[in-house]
PDB file of C-alpha atoms in Angstrom:
ATOM      1  CA  MET A   1      97.979 116.909  99.144  1.00 69.00           C
ATOM      2  CA  ASP A   2      98.631 114.896  95.993  1.00 87.00           C
ATOM      3  CA  GLU A   3      97.669 111.245  95.543  1.00 89.00           C
ATOM      4  CA  ILE A   4     101.210 109.875  95.826  1.00 91.00           C
ATOM      5  CA  GLU A   5     101.833 111.603  99.161  1.00 93.00           C
ATOM      6  CA  LEU A   6      98.442 110.422 100.377  1.00 92.00           C
ATOM      7  CA  ALA A   7      99.312 106.860  99.295  1.00 93.00           C
ATOM      8  CA  LYS A   8     102.646 107.041 101.180  1.00 93.00           C
ATOM      9  CA  GLN A   9     100.829 108.056 104.348  1.00 93.00           C
ATOM     10  CA  ALA A  10      98.181 105.356 103.865  1.00 93.00           C
ATOM     11  CA  ILE A  11     100.832 102.679 103.393  1.00 92.00           C
ATOM     12  CA  GLY A  12     102.537 103.991 106.505  1.00 92.00           C
ATOM     13  CA  GLY A  13      99.403 103.262 108.534  1.00 91.00           C
ATOM     14  CA  ASN A  14      97.559 106.602 108.531  1.00 92.00           C
ATOM     15  CA  GLU A  15      93.902 105.502 108.678  1.00 92.00           C
ATOM     16  CA  ALA A  16      92.560 108.893 107.639  1.00 93.00           C
ATOM     17  CA  ALA A  17      94.713 108.756 104.506  1.00 93.00           C
ATOM     18  CA  GLN A  18      93.529 105.210 103.793  1.00 93.00           C
ATOM     19  CA  LEU A  19      89.878 106.237 103.986  1.00 93.00           C
ATOM     20  CA  GLN A  20      90.529 109.340 101.912  1.00 94.00           C
ATOM     21  CA  LEU A  21      92.167 107.250  99.168  1.00 92.00           C
ATOM     22  CA  LEU A  22      89.357 104.707  99.192  1.00 93.00           C
ATOM     23  CA  ASN A  23      86.803 107.512  98.838  1.00 94.00           C
ATOM     24  CA  LEU A  24      88.872 109.113  96.076  1.00 93.00           C
ATOM     25  CA  TYR A  25      88.933 105.905  94.001  1.00 93.00           C
ATOM     26  CA  LYS A  26      85.474 104.616  94.971  1.00 93.00           C
ATOM     27  CA  GLU A  27      83.698 105.527  91.707  1.00 93.00           C
ATOM     28  CA  ALA A  28      86.476 104.204  89.479  1.00 91.00           C
ATOM     29  CA  MET A  29      86.575 100.925  91.412  1.00 92.00           C
ATOM     30  CA  PHE A  30      82.778 100.624  91.229  1.00 93.00           C
ATOM     31  CA  ARG A  31      82.917 101.006  87.425  1.00 91.00           C
ATOM     32  CA  VAL A  32      85.528  98.240  87.188  1.00 90.00           C
ATOM     33  CA  ALA A  33      83.494  95.961  89.470  1.00 91.00           C
ATOM     34  CA  TYR A  34      80.262  96.697  87.602  1.00 89.00           C
ATOM     35  CA  SER A  35      81.892  95.926  84.246  1.00 88.00           C
ATOM     36  CA  TYR A  36      82.784  92.450  85.544  1.00 86.00           C
ATOM     37  CA  MET A  37      79.729  91.651  87.649  1.00 89.00           C
ATOM     38  CA  GLN A  38      77.047  93.251  85.432  1.00 86.00           C
ATOM     39  CA  ASN A  39      74.807  94.211  88.361  1.00 89.00           C
ATOM     40  CA  GLU A  40      74.938  96.789  91.118  1.00 92.00           C
ATOM     41  CA  HIS A  41      74.474  94.426  94.057  1.00 93.00           C
ATOM     42  CA  ASP A  42      77.390  92.156  93.125  1.00 92.00           C
ATOM     43  CA  ALA A  43      79.557  95.164  92.257  1.00 92.00           C
ATOM     44  CA  ASN A  44      78.933  96.594  95.732  1.00 94.00           C
ATOM     45  CA  ASP A  45      79.807  93.220  97.271  1.00 94.00           C
ATOM     46  CA  ALA A  46      83.059  93.232  95.295  1.00 93.00           C
ATOM     47  CA  LEU A  47      83.817  96.753  96.563  1.00 94.00           C
ATOM     48  CA  GLN A  48      83.252  95.661 100.146  1.00 94.00           C
ATOM     49  CA  GLU A  49      85.649  92.767  99.713  1.00 93.00           C
ATOM     50  CA  MET A  50      88.155  95.076  97.993  1.00 92.00           C
ATOM     51  CA  THR A  51      87.969  97.494 100.925  1.00 93.00           C
ATOM     52  CA  TYR A  52      88.600  94.697 103.406  1.00 94.00           C
ATOM     53  CA  GLN A  53      91.531  93.305 101.390  1.00 92.00           C
ATOM     54  CA  CYS A  54      92.964  96.796 100.937  1.00 92.00           C
ATOM     55  CA  LEU A  55      92.882  97.664 104.626  1.00 92.00           C
ATOM     56  CA  LYS A  56      94.258  94.251 105.545  1.00 93.00           C
ATOM     57  CA  ASN A  57      97.143  94.281 103.048  1.00 93.00           C
ATOM     58  CA  ILE A  58      97.921  97.968 102.436  1.00 93.00           C
ATOM     59  CA  HIS A  59     101.302  97.595 104.138  1.00 90.00           C
ATOM     60  CA  ARG A  60     102.380  95.302 101.252  1.00 90.00           C
ATOM     61  CA  VAL A  61     102.202  98.056  98.615  1.00 91.00           C
ATOM     62  CA  GLN A  62     105.789  98.784  97.644  1.00 90.00           C
ATOM     63  CA  THR A  63     105.366 101.741  95.294  1.00 91.00           C
ATOM     64  CA  PRO A  64     102.860 104.453  96.268  1.00 92.00           C
ATOM     65  CA  LEU A  65     102.725 105.565  92.618  1.00 90.00           C
ATOM     66  CA  TYR A  66     100.930 102.312  91.741  1.00 90.00           C
ATOM     67  CA  PHE A  67      98.392 102.341  94.580  1.00 92.00           C
ATOM     68  CA  LYS A  68      95.417 102.778  92.248  1.00 90.00           C
ATOM     69  CA  THR A  69      96.681  99.977  90.015  1.00 89.00           C
ATOM     70  CA  TRP A  70      96.968  97.755  93.083  1.00 92.00           C
ATOM     71  CA  LEU A  71      93.348  98.544  94.005  1.00 92.00           C
ATOM     72  CA  VAL A  72      92.142  97.765  90.475  1.00 91.00           C
ATOM     73  CA  ARG A  73      93.938  94.423  90.629  1.00 92.00           C
ATOM     74  CA  ILE A  74      92.209  93.605  93.924  1.00 93.00           C
ATOM     75  CA  VAL A  75      88.803  94.496  92.435  1.00 93.00           C
ATOM     76  CA  ILE A  76      89.416  92.357  89.351  1.00 91.00           C
ATOM     77  CA  ASN A  77      90.621  89.367  91.386  1.00 91.00           C
ATOM     78  CA  THR A  78      87.649  89.714  93.730  1.00 93.00           C
ATOM     79  CA  CYS A  79      85.198  89.840  90.828  1.00 91.00           C
ATOM     80  CA  LEU A  80      86.760  86.790  89.183  1.00 90.00           C
ATOM     81  CA  MET A  81      86.602  84.876  92.475  1.00 91.00           C
ATOM     82  CA  MET A  82      82.941  85.827  92.929  1.00 90.00           C
ATOM     83  CA  LYS A  83      82.124  84.740  89.369  1.00 87.00           C
ATOM     84  CA  ARG A  84      83.784  81.351  89.959  1.00 85.00           C
ATOM     85  CA  GLN A  85      81.768  80.907  93.141  1.00 85.00           C
ATOM     86  CA  GLN A  86      78.559  81.839  91.323  1.00 81.00           C
ATOM     87  CA  LYS A  87      79.308  79.277  88.593  1.00 77.00           C
ATOM     88  CA  ARG A  88      79.843  76.546  91.164  1.00 73.00           C
ATOM     89  CA  MET A  89      76.616  77.497  92.897  1.00 69.00           C
ATOM     90  CA  VAL A  90      74.648  77.302  89.643  1.00 62.00           C
ATOM     91  CA  ILE A  91      76.124  73.902  88.809  1.00 61.00           C
ATOM     92  CA  THR A  92      75.304  72.603  92.289  1.00 59.00           C
ATOM     93  CA  ILE A  93      71.717  73.828  92.020  1.00 58.00           C
ATOM     94  CA  ASP A  94      71.336  72.261  88.559  1.00 57.00           C
ATOM     95  CA  ILE A  95      72.610  68.903  89.811  1.00 53.00           C
ATOM     96  CA  ALA A  96      70.276  68.975  92.794  1.00 55.00           C
ATOM     97  CA  GLN A  97      67.318  69.643  90.515  1.00 59.00           C
ATOM     98  CA  GLN A  98      68.104  66.686  88.267  1.00 56.00           C
ATOM     99  CA  PRO A  99      67.749  63.361  90.108  1.00 56.00           C
ATOM    100  CA  SER A 100      69.327  61.453  87.208  1.00 57.00           C
ATOM    101  CA  TYR A 101      72.568  63.363  87.751  1.00 52.00           C
ATOM    102  CA  MET A 102      72.581  62.268  91.367  1.00 54.00           C
ATOM    103  CA  ASP A 103      72.387  58.617  90.330  1.00 59.00           C
ATOM    104  CA  GLU A 104      75.319  59.099  87.963  1.00 59.00           C
ATOM    105  CA  LEU A 105      77.294  60.885  90.680  1.00 57.00           C
ATOM    106  CA  PHE A 106      76.739  58.019  93.099  1.00 63.00           C
ATOM    107  CA  GLU A 107      77.710  55.518  90.421  1.00 72.00           C
ATOM    108  CA  LEU A 108      80.826  57.551  89.634  1.00 72.00           C
ATOM    109  CA  GLY A 109      81.634  57.601  93.352  1.00 73.00           C
ATOM    110  CA  ASP A 110      81.352  53.817  93.420  1.00 77.00           C
ATOM    111  CA  VAL A 111      83.691  53.537  90.428  1.00 80.00           C
ATOM    112  CA  ILE A 112      86.229  55.904  91.990  1.00 81.00           C
ATOM    113  CA  SER A 113      86.129  53.879  95.211  1.00 81.00           C
ATOM    114  CA  GLN A 114      87.411  50.864  93.224  1.00 83.00           C
ATOM    115  CA  LEU A 115      90.689  52.706  92.653  1.00 84.00           C
ATOM    116  CA  PRO A 116      93.653  52.490  95.049  1.00 86.00           C
ATOM    117  CA  ILE A 117      93.690  55.164  97.772  1.00 82.00           C
ATOM    118  CA  GLU A 118      96.497  57.161  96.095  1.00 85.00           C
ATOM    119  CA  GLN A 119      94.532  57.394  92.863  1.00 87.00           C
ATOM    120  CA  GLN A 120      91.305  58.287  94.705  1.00 83.00           C
ATOM    121  CA  GLU A 121      93.148  61.115  96.447  1.00 82.00           C
ATOM    122  CA  LEU A 122      94.542  62.346  93.133  1.00 86.00           C
ATOM    123  CA  ILE A 123      91.059  62.408  91.543  1.00 83.00           C
ATOM    124  CA  HIS A 124      89.646  64.161  94.602  1.00 79.00           C
ATOM    125  CA  LEU A 125      92.361  66.849  94.605  1.00 81.00           C
ATOM    126  CA  LYS A 126      92.215  67.445  90.864  1.00 84.00           C
ATOM    127  CA  TYR A 127      88.492  67.341  90.116  1.00 80.00           C
ATOM    128  CA  PHE A 128      86.672  67.923  93.391  1.00 75.00           C
ATOM    129  CA  LYS A 129      89.044  70.436  94.988  1.00 76.00           C
ATOM    130  CA  ASP A 130      89.937  72.028  91.607  1.00 81.00           C
ATOM    131  CA  LEU A 131      93.663  72.083  92.371  1.00 82.00           C
ATOM    132  CA  LYS A 132      96.199  72.566  89.603  1.00 89.00           C
ATOM    133  CA  ASN A 133      98.864  69.951  88.937  1.00 91.00           C
ATOM    134  CA  SER A 134     101.540  72.201  90.442  1.00 91.00           C
ATOM    135  CA  GLN A 135      99.508  72.586  93.648  1.00 88.00           C
ATOM    136  CA  ILE A 136      99.001  68.825  93.893  1.00 87.00           C
ATOM    137  CA  ALA A 137     102.728  68.300  93.350  1.00 89.00           C
ATOM    138  CA  THR A 138     103.503  70.689  96.197  1.00 87.00           C
ATOM    139  CA  LEU A 139     100.998  68.990  98.508  1.00 82.00           C
ATOM    140  CA  GLN A 140     102.340  65.524  97.814  1.00 83.00           C
ATOM    141  CA  ASN A 141     106.035  66.534  97.587  1.00 87.00           C
ATOM    142  CA  ILE A 142     106.457  65.022  94.126  1.00 90.00           C
ATOM    143  CA  PRO A 143     107.414  66.545  90.768  1.00 93.00           C
ATOM    144  CA  GLU A 144     104.635  68.012  88.622  1.00 92.00           C
ATOM    145  CA  GLY A 145     105.480  65.539  85.847  1.00 94.00           C
ATOM    146  CA  THR A 146     104.791  62.688  88.235  1.00 93.00           C
ATOM    147  CA  VAL A 147     101.376  64.165  89.019  1.00 92.00           C
ATOM    148  CA  LYS A 148     100.605  64.361  85.294  1.00 94.00           C
ATOM    149  CA  SER A 149     101.665  60.778  84.616  1.00 94.00           C
ATOM    150  CA  ARG A 150      99.775  59.418  87.640  1.00 92.00           C
ATOM    151  CA  LEU A 151      96.692  61.379  86.632  1.00 92.00           C
ATOM    152  CA  HIS A 152      96.957  59.992  83.089  1.00 93.00           C
ATOM    153  CA  LYS A 153      97.221  56.407  84.405  1.00 94.00           C
ATOM    154  CA  THR A 154      94.335  56.974  86.829  1.00 91.00           C
ATOM    155  CA  LEU A 155      92.041  58.351  84.133  1.00 89.00           C
ATOM    156  CA  LYS A 156      92.970  55.491  81.833  1.00 91.00           C
ATOM    157  CA  LYS A 157      92.062  53.021  84.586  1.00 89.00           C
ATOM    158  CA  LEU A 158      88.759  54.818  85.208  1.00 85.00           C
ATOM    159  CA  ARG A 159      87.925  54.599  81.496  1.00 86.00           C
ATOM    160  CA  GLN A 160      88.619  50.872  81.579  1.00 87.00           C
ATOM    161  CA  ILE A 161      86.413  50.355  84.625  1.00 83.00           C
ATOM    162  CA  LEU A 162      83.618  52.460  83.125  1.00 80.00           C
ATOM    163  CA  GLY A 163      83.893  50.707  79.773  1.00 79.00           C
ATOM    164  CA  GLU A 164      83.757  47.241  81.319  1.00 66.00           C
ATOM    165  CA  GLY A 165      80.629  47.385  83.387  1.00 54.00           C
ATOM    166  CA  GLY A 166      79.865  50.866  84.626  1.00 48.00           C
ATOM    167  CA  ILE A 167      78.609  53.945  82.835  1.00 50.00           C
ATOM    168  CA  SER A 168      79.488  53.888  79.146  1.00 43.00           C
TER     169      SER A 168
END
């Protein structure tokens, strides 16, 4: 049976076909994951996540011809997500190891608390939750341009507060 027919059956819900396809593409997916993660352990973790995502969302594949491409995209997205999480973990560990950073963080928290609630929420969504302006706009039901202008005003106010008596 060729790969396209196998992909059609897998998309249709045939579990044996799904497993057969995953085994068929396993080495190629591992090479992609390894090229991003640069170590075997993380690459295997990415493959596990890819397998889960594949089995969970296989019914969404619209063209069986592009099944392998779809898998590669899942592996790449998984690897990028894992790398972002690793970066955040490293930054958190570095901050915890440096007590002076903690003092600055608390001072920054005090400065942010001087802002009105709407501006505090905007800072929290943008810089602590890492949301994009478009996501913030959707959450708050306002245009993206409004988010940008409010963020600009908020940052300007923070600079004024910090310049006056806080951290300089």
